[in-house]
Amino acid sequence: MSKESRRGRWKQIVLLVVILSLLFCTCSSLAGNAGLLGWSLWNRWELTRARERIGVLESEVRRLHQVLLDNDIEIPLAPADRQLMDTIERQVAVLRGLEPLQPVERALMTPDQLRERIRQDFEENFSFQDARDYTLTLAAFDFVDPELDLYDLWLRLYTEQIAGFYDTETKQIYVIADLGLMGQLERLTYAHEYTHALQDQHFDLEALWLRDDAEEVYDSEYLAAVQALVEGDAQLLERQFMNTHYSPEEIVMLMREAMAINTTVLDQAPEIVRDALLFPYQFGLTFVQSLYEQGGWAAVDAAYADPPRSTEHILHPDRYRAGDEPQIVSLPPLTDTLGTGWRHVDGDIMGEFLIGRYLAQYIPEEDAETAAEGWGGDRYTVHYHEEDETLVLGWRIVWDTPADVEEFVDAYVSYAEARFAHSSGEHDGAQICWQGARDAACLAWGVIESTITLAPSQPVARLVLDALVAGTRGMEGAD
């Protein structure tokens, strides 16, 4: 018999064996079908009972939590959670290259506890008038409706979005867990927050920016930049932690838990609120990643001794490394110019990031970011007339080069024409004004600076513009 014939016989035998096996399995399946059906029904019944028992247990845990809360008793950590936190701390210390200098107190907090904690913090540190004034400032830059209840929005937003936090005063870490149990998301959150604890022990976060009088001592640009450094540091560690200590199955569980997070308040918040909230995490990560790629964690550590001072530094790490410091810009007071009835609401710095977001409201985002790139420094002032419910904005920006001025002027003209739905009105040399139905704006520019005013009418806008330009020249002459 040839090899081909023998190979054909073996194929027939193998095929026959396979067919017989399939027939046997089919007969066995038919014979046991009733048993399998019963087994399936039994399993389904047991699963339903198990789910009911879990639901009852969860309700009981919530009830016991509420009893503890009502009696001001802290929810105790489960032994498994304590052990897990100990493990996370060791893993984070190794990854970050920072040895703990002292133990850190830690606790789990329910969403209800968090809501109450934030409400108390708001009452102590942030009044309704503070929120109202900040709303008016955002409205002066077209970001929000002046009637927005920012106090309520922030209260709901922080309650929804905070997954955990490190308290620099009590030196304690809180992780938000609904049932007081840590899942994969809480595990990653604890790694993030423990990084903040190590930062505090080594670099003193309270002295750096988290002090009670921070807004009085520092401008908003510095605070935004330092927060981006701190959060970007923790974000990079968080990524390394996940890549090192999470299995593929745990990452899937983490993604499921993350997707289940309620983001309704965040999704419905004004775009500028979302942008400001996410800036330190999104752009802070790219900033710290740039430092890390240059010199590892040692380069990140060095940034705490010489922190970034502007959002320009965060957006352009090369300018931070080059020592491109923001310029100090001054404005003359507008009290005499505006007269009685006007209240000073705010005075601060916008910075490159917010200038880009401001322009992007009416021009393409890429053009807005390009126009904001030449930022050297700025200062604004906002006044509000309570009786008339009108705003006045005075804003001076210093640019790096004359070309940057031209670029911004072109961008702002496009912005204003879109905002007022028509081309400019009177054009007087290096000054342009626009008049709308409810307010007016004027723009003036020089070799390396631009000045913008917004007011209820064009005469008032021009009056404020002339006062700012003349006052600025007077201050420069005095210097």
XYZ file of C-alpha atoms in Angstrom:
479
model
C 0.000 0.000 0.000
C 1.352 3.392 -0.934
C 1.980 6.171 1.642
C -0.865 8.144 0.063
C -3.291 5.203 0.550
C -2.233 4.682 4.184
C -2.574 8.436 4.845
C -6.100 8.316 3.315
C -7.131 5.394 5.576
C -5.845 7.204 8.698
C -7.807 10.307 7.702
C -10.953 8.162 7.417
C -10.302 6.582 10.831
C -9.698 9.935 12.498
C -12.822 11.349 10.859
C -14.849 8.357 12.028
C -13.578 8.734 15.593
C -14.538 12.406 15.561
C -18.030 11.618 14.231
C -18.553 8.894 16.841
C -17.389 11.242 19.580
C -19.810 13.929 18.463
C -22.665 11.401 18.328
C -21.808 10.182 21.816
C -21.700 13.738 23.177
C -25.009 14.542 21.510
C -26.691 11.466 22.977
C -25.230 12.209 26.400
C -26.392 15.818 26.125
C -29.913 14.765 25.212
C -29.971 12.228 28.005
C -28.837 14.766 30.594
C -30.754 17.747 29.239
C -33.408 17.593 31.919
C -30.721 17.417 34.612
C -28.871 20.412 33.174
C -32.077 22.426 32.967
C -32.751 21.725 36.606
C -29.167 22.591 37.543
C -29.421 25.886 35.612
C -32.655 26.823 37.353
C -31.139 25.957 40.703
C -28.053 28.121 40.009
C -30.234 31.023 38.892
C -32.300 30.763 42.049
C -29.148 30.634 44.209
C -27.702 33.654 42.352
C -30.904 35.626 42.925
C -30.845 34.738 46.627
C -27.147 35.722 46.846
C -27.867 39.090 45.260
C -30.742 39.649 47.672
C -28.469 38.792 50.628
C -25.779 41.179 49.315
C -28.395 43.914 48.982
C -29.550 43.338 52.548
C -25.947 43.400 53.809
C -25.188 46.618 51.899
C -28.283 48.247 53.374
C -27.223 47.163 56.828
C -23.689 48.506 56.303
C -25.133 51.862 55.188
C -27.415 51.914 58.221
C -24.512 51.206 60.567
C -22.437 53.878 58.815
C -25.215 56.376 59.380
C -25.362 55.434 63.070
C -21.637 56.125 63.328
C -22.011 59.424 61.468
C -24.909 60.522 63.650
C -22.719 59.948 66.710
C -19.611 61.613 65.192
C -17.727 58.314 65.180
C -15.181 57.721 62.420
C -15.819 54.654 60.276
C -13.084 52.144 61.156
C -10.852 50.696 58.475
C -11.221 47.000 57.769
C -8.035 44.981 58.475
C -7.810 44.090 54.779
C -7.957 47.773 53.820
C -5.271 48.653 56.366
C -3.014 45.961 54.963
C -3.719 47.100 51.405
C -2.892 50.719 52.303
C 0.376 49.618 53.925
C 1.306 47.768 50.754
C 0.411 50.738 48.539
C 2.532 53.066 50.678
C 5.601 50.838 50.301
C 5.048 50.512 46.554
C 4.571 54.272 46.042
C 7.652 55.148 48.110
C 9.792 52.876 45.929
C 8.359 54.141 42.641
C 8.558 57.826 43.626
C 11.995 57.535 45.231
C 10.898 59.357 48.394
C 11.181 57.640 51.764
C 8.353 58.401 54.209
C 9.542 60.651 57.022
C 6.596 59.873 59.300
C 3.450 57.704 59.334
C 0.310 59.071 57.692
C -3.118 58.836 59.269
C -5.728 57.486 56.861
C -9.452 56.914 56.769
C -12.288 56.043 54.445
C -15.056 58.588 53.950
C -18.527 58.080 52.532
C -19.955 60.460 49.907
C -22.312 61.864 52.572
C -19.361 62.608 54.842
C -17.511 64.254 51.973
C -20.514 66.427 51.161
C -20.700 67.615 54.762
C -16.937 68.197 54.933
C -16.956 70.316 51.769
C -19.976 72.279 52.995
C -18.147 73.099 56.233
C -14.973 74.081 54.352
C -16.994 76.328 52.074
C -18.674 78.027 55.024
C -15.304 78.676 56.664
C -13.219 79.694 53.642
C -15.506 80.653 50.751
C -18.526 82.910 51.137
C -21.491 83.461 48.859
C -20.079 86.925 48.158
C -16.734 85.415 47.101
C -18.565 83.141 44.679
C -20.678 86.031 43.406
C -17.627 88.210 42.764
C -15.839 85.411 40.924
C -18.950 84.840 38.818
C -18.950 88.519 37.848
C -15.276 88.271 36.903
C -15.940 85.269 34.671
C -18.923 87.101 33.168
C -16.712 90.115 32.354
C -14.652 87.763 30.186
C -17.785 86.257 28.577
C -17.187 82.884 30.237
C -20.476 82.547 32.166
C -23.873 84.119 32.652
C -23.656 86.674 35.494
C -26.618 84.991 37.208
C -24.829 81.635 37.557
C -24.928 80.252 41.115
C -21.243 79.369 41.296
C -21.333 78.576 45.007
C -23.872 75.800 44.513
C -22.109 74.567 41.359
C -18.737 74.209 43.070
C -20.294 72.532 46.094
C -21.960 69.920 43.885
C -18.948 69.618 41.586
C -16.402 68.924 44.311
C -18.733 66.454 45.977
C -19.140 64.590 42.691
C -15.538 64.633 41.495
C -13.352 64.169 44.571
C -12.279 60.536 44.878
C -9.922 61.230 47.767
C -7.809 63.975 49.288
C -4.813 64.645 51.495
C -5.308 67.212 54.253
C -2.100 69.226 54.770
C -3.324 70.489 58.153
C -4.203 67.150 59.752
C -1.684 65.166 57.650
C -4.426 62.646 56.937
C -5.524 60.877 53.756
C -9.208 60.331 53.031
C -10.445 57.952 50.354
C -14.084 58.167 49.298
C -15.760 54.736 49.340
C -19.521 54.278 49.380
C -19.536 51.211 51.606
C -16.246 51.833 53.350
C -14.516 49.199 51.196
C -11.620 49.749 48.786
C -11.945 48.679 45.167
C -9.469 49.132 42.308
C -10.378 52.816 41.913
C -9.872 53.510 45.623
C -6.561 51.658 45.442
C -5.305 53.953 42.667
C -6.709 56.986 44.474
C -4.790 56.075 47.602
C -1.565 55.812 45.588
C -2.229 59.304 44.214
C -2.994 60.817 47.611
C -0.082 59.100 49.344
C 2.154 60.747 46.747
C 0.821 64.084 48.019
C 1.705 63.024 51.565
C 5.288 62.282 50.493
C 5.433 65.617 48.641
C 4.307 67.395 51.788
C 6.843 65.639 53.993
C 9.734 66.441 51.654
C 8.750 69.763 50.046
C 6.232 71.351 52.482
C 3.124 71.880 50.354
C 1.618 74.316 52.830
C 4.572 76.682 52.523
C 4.638 76.178 48.773
C 0.994 77.072 48.096
C -1.574 75.389 50.353
C -1.671 78.078 53.039
C -4.819 79.759 54.292
C -3.784 83.161 52.929
C -2.457 81.801 49.608
C -4.747 83.946 47.458
C -3.606 87.055 49.325
C 0.095 86.210 49.063
C 0.269 84.725 45.547
C -1.360 85.561 42.231
C -3.574 83.031 40.483
C -0.933 82.251 37.845
C 1.568 81.086 40.431
C -1.086 79.052 42.253
C -2.230 77.384 39.010
C 1.359 76.570 38.035
C 2.331 75.082 41.401
C -0.882 73.068 41.577
C -0.058 71.697 38.120
C 3.394 70.651 39.365
C 1.943 68.920 42.430
C -0.904 67.174 40.593
C 1.211 66.339 37.547
C 3.713 64.663 39.864
C 0.956 62.535 41.432
C -0.554 61.791 38.005
C 2.746 60.474 36.653
C 3.250 58.325 39.749
C -0.321 57.082 39.361
C 0.439 55.916 35.820
C 3.632 54.173 36.893
C 1.789 52.545 39.780
C -0.938 51.226 37.506
C 1.562 49.932 34.930
C 3.650 48.234 37.627
C 1.160 46.873 40.137
C -2.090 46.239 38.236
C -2.816 42.986 36.452
C -4.773 43.067 33.175
C -7.843 41.828 35.056
C -7.487 44.568 37.681
C -7.158 47.221 34.973
C -10.430 46.003 33.452
C -12.081 46.248 36.865
C -10.586 49.722 37.324
C -11.991 50.863 33.993
C -15.426 49.533 34.903
C -15.373 51.346 38.240
C -14.177 54.560 36.571
C -16.909 54.384 33.921
C -19.513 54.039 36.665
C -18.563 57.404 38.193
C -21.352 59.955 37.978
C -20.129 63.025 36.032
C -23.477 64.753 35.525
C -22.481 67.981 37.290
C -19.109 68.141 35.528
C -20.679 67.493 32.134
C -23.221 70.281 32.622
C -20.771 72.817 34.089
C -19.643 75.813 31.996
C -16.668 74.955 29.819
C -14.347 77.346 31.655
C -15.128 75.633 34.967
C -14.273 72.234 33.488
C -11.103 73.597 31.869
C -9.886 75.194 35.094
C -10.643 72.055 37.105
C -8.806 69.733 34.694
C -5.843 72.019 33.879
C -3.515 70.925 36.731
C -4.113 67.247 35.980
C -4.020 67.302 32.184
C -1.289 69.869 31.547
C 0.482 69.231 34.841
C 1.083 65.661 33.717
C 2.702 66.730 30.432
C 4.843 69.291 32.299
C 6.099 66.779 34.877
C 6.540 64.138 32.176
C 8.850 66.563 30.357
C 10.920 67.093 33.504
C 11.027 63.339 34.171
C 12.238 62.587 30.667
C 15.051 65.101 31.143
C 16.306 63.885 34.510
C 13.995 61.373 36.186
C 12.386 62.006 39.557
C 15.418 64.069 40.621
C 14.462 66.698 38.029
C 10.894 66.720 39.361
C 12.155 67.089 42.935
C 14.320 70.045 41.884
C 11.239 71.857 40.534
C 9.883 72.210 44.086
C 12.900 74.353 44.990
C 12.362 76.473 41.874
C 8.658 76.079 41.073
C 6.968 77.167 37.831
C 5.395 80.605 38.125
C 2.866 80.748 35.307
C 0.622 78.639 33.130
C 3.050 79.570 30.336
C 5.691 77.534 32.170
C 3.312 74.567 32.392
C 2.285 74.765 28.728
C 5.895 75.281 27.567
C 8.353 73.435 29.840
C 11.249 74.704 27.690
C 10.414 78.276 28.754
C 10.402 77.180 32.380
C 13.843 75.645 31.955
C 15.039 78.772 30.125
C 13.989 80.966 33.059
C 11.411 82.977 31.090
C 9.849 84.749 34.068
C 6.439 86.490 33.813
C 6.539 90.273 33.743
C 4.857 92.262 36.497
C 2.071 94.422 35.055
C 0.376 97.267 36.931
C -2.883 99.137 36.445
C -3.928 102.530 37.811
C -7.033 102.649 40.038
C -10.315 103.413 38.280
C -12.188 104.801 41.298
C -12.081 108.434 40.187
C -12.630 107.537 36.530
C -15.830 105.564 37.160
C -17.258 107.706 39.947
C -19.790 106.627 42.569
C -21.870 103.453 42.494
C -19.094 101.192 41.255
C -17.639 98.391 43.397
C -14.239 96.846 42.757
C -14.871 93.109 42.326
C -11.541 91.580 41.406
C -8.020 92.260 40.187
C -5.658 89.498 39.124
C -3.806 87.855 36.221
C -5.313 85.836 33.357
C -2.159 84.153 32.017
C -1.561 82.326 28.774
C -3.922 79.408 29.405
C -6.984 81.508 30.215
C -6.243 84.007 27.427
C -6.308 81.081 25.030
C -9.603 79.826 26.478
C -11.021 83.381 26.330
C -10.240 83.850 22.638
C -11.388 80.321 21.780
C -14.957 81.300 22.631
C -15.288 83.084 19.286
C -12.313 82.065 17.113
C -10.807 78.643 16.234
C -9.046 77.058 19.195
C -5.744 76.650 17.346
C -5.703 80.347 16.405
C -6.566 81.296 19.991
C -3.734 79.234 21.474
C -1.262 80.615 18.937
C -2.271 84.200 19.726
C -1.849 83.602 23.466
C 1.616 82.061 23.151
C 3.529 85.338 23.153
C 2.210 86.269 26.620
C 4.704 88.061 28.826
C 2.432 89.214 31.663
C -0.945 90.841 32.302
C -3.237 92.392 34.860
C -6.990 92.976 34.867
C -9.471 94.806 37.056
C -13.254 94.272 37.226
C -15.834 96.702 38.634
C -19.579 96.188 39.081
C -22.458 98.641 39.410
C -25.035 97.015 41.680
C -27.949 99.282 40.775
C -27.472 99.109 36.998
C -26.158 95.514 37.060
C -23.357 96.455 34.652
C -19.690 95.514 34.458
C -16.473 97.321 33.580
C -13.325 95.426 32.637
C -9.874 96.958 32.296
C -7.141 94.630 31.042
C -3.528 95.242 30.056
C -1.328 92.553 28.464
C 2.440 92.760 27.856
C 3.820 90.611 25.045
C 7.261 89.180 24.317
C 7.721 90.770 20.888
C 6.003 93.263 18.546
C 5.064 90.308 16.337
C 3.179 88.793 19.288
C 1.236 92.056 19.668
C 0.200 91.989 16.013
C -0.862 88.380 16.297
C -3.009 89.080 19.346
C -4.576 92.207 17.824
C -5.608 90.232 14.741
C -7.072 87.496 16.954
C -8.929 89.921 19.203
C -10.404 91.824 16.253
C -11.791 88.516 14.961
C -13.041 87.720 18.477
C -14.800 91.077 18.891
C -16.332 91.030 15.421
C -17.814 87.616 16.144
C -18.954 88.618 19.642
C -20.630 91.858 18.542
C -21.776 90.360 15.218
C -20.341 93.210 13.171
C -17.030 94.767 12.130
C -15.367 97.456 14.212
C -16.813 100.918 14.612
C -14.496 103.856 14.956
C -10.864 103.104 14.114
C -8.480 105.712 15.482
C -4.900 104.748 14.710
C -3.985 102.010 17.210
C -7.458 101.996 18.803
C -10.633 100.154 17.795
C -14.046 100.087 19.481
C -17.190 97.990 19.072
C -20.705 98.811 20.287
C -23.252 96.112 21.016
C -26.819 96.103 22.297
C -25.840 95.837 25.968
C -22.135 96.723 26.164
C -19.128 97.967 24.254
C -15.436 97.067 23.992
C -12.292 98.974 23.005
C -8.824 97.761 22.066
C -5.609 99.800 22.016
C -2.080 98.583 21.388
C 1.516 99.731 21.431
C 4.868 98.207 20.560
C 4.722 95.315 23.040
C 1.419 95.747 24.876
C -2.339 95.758 24.373
C -5.150 97.212 26.464
C -8.787 96.067 26.424
C -11.821 97.592 28.084
C -15.411 96.443 28.365
C -18.157 98.785 29.599
C -21.915 99.412 29.345
C -21.367 101.930 26.533
C -18.644 102.979 24.127
C -18.071 106.388 25.791
C -17.412 104.661 29.127
C -15.216 102.058 27.445
C -13.154 104.833 25.832
C -12.985 106.742 29.112
C -11.615 103.705 30.924
C -9.230 102.950 28.043
C -7.783 106.487 28.124
C -7.388 106.285 31.913
C -5.559 102.948 31.735
C -3.235 104.053 28.920
C -2.439 107.398 30.577
C -2.087 105.879 34.024
C 0.181 103.116 32.772
C 2.480 105.632 31.098
C 2.564 107.655 34.315
C 3.575 104.585 36.369
C 6.257 103.632 33.829
C 7.615 107.166 33.923
C 7.764 107.065 37.711
C 9.678 103.783 37.581
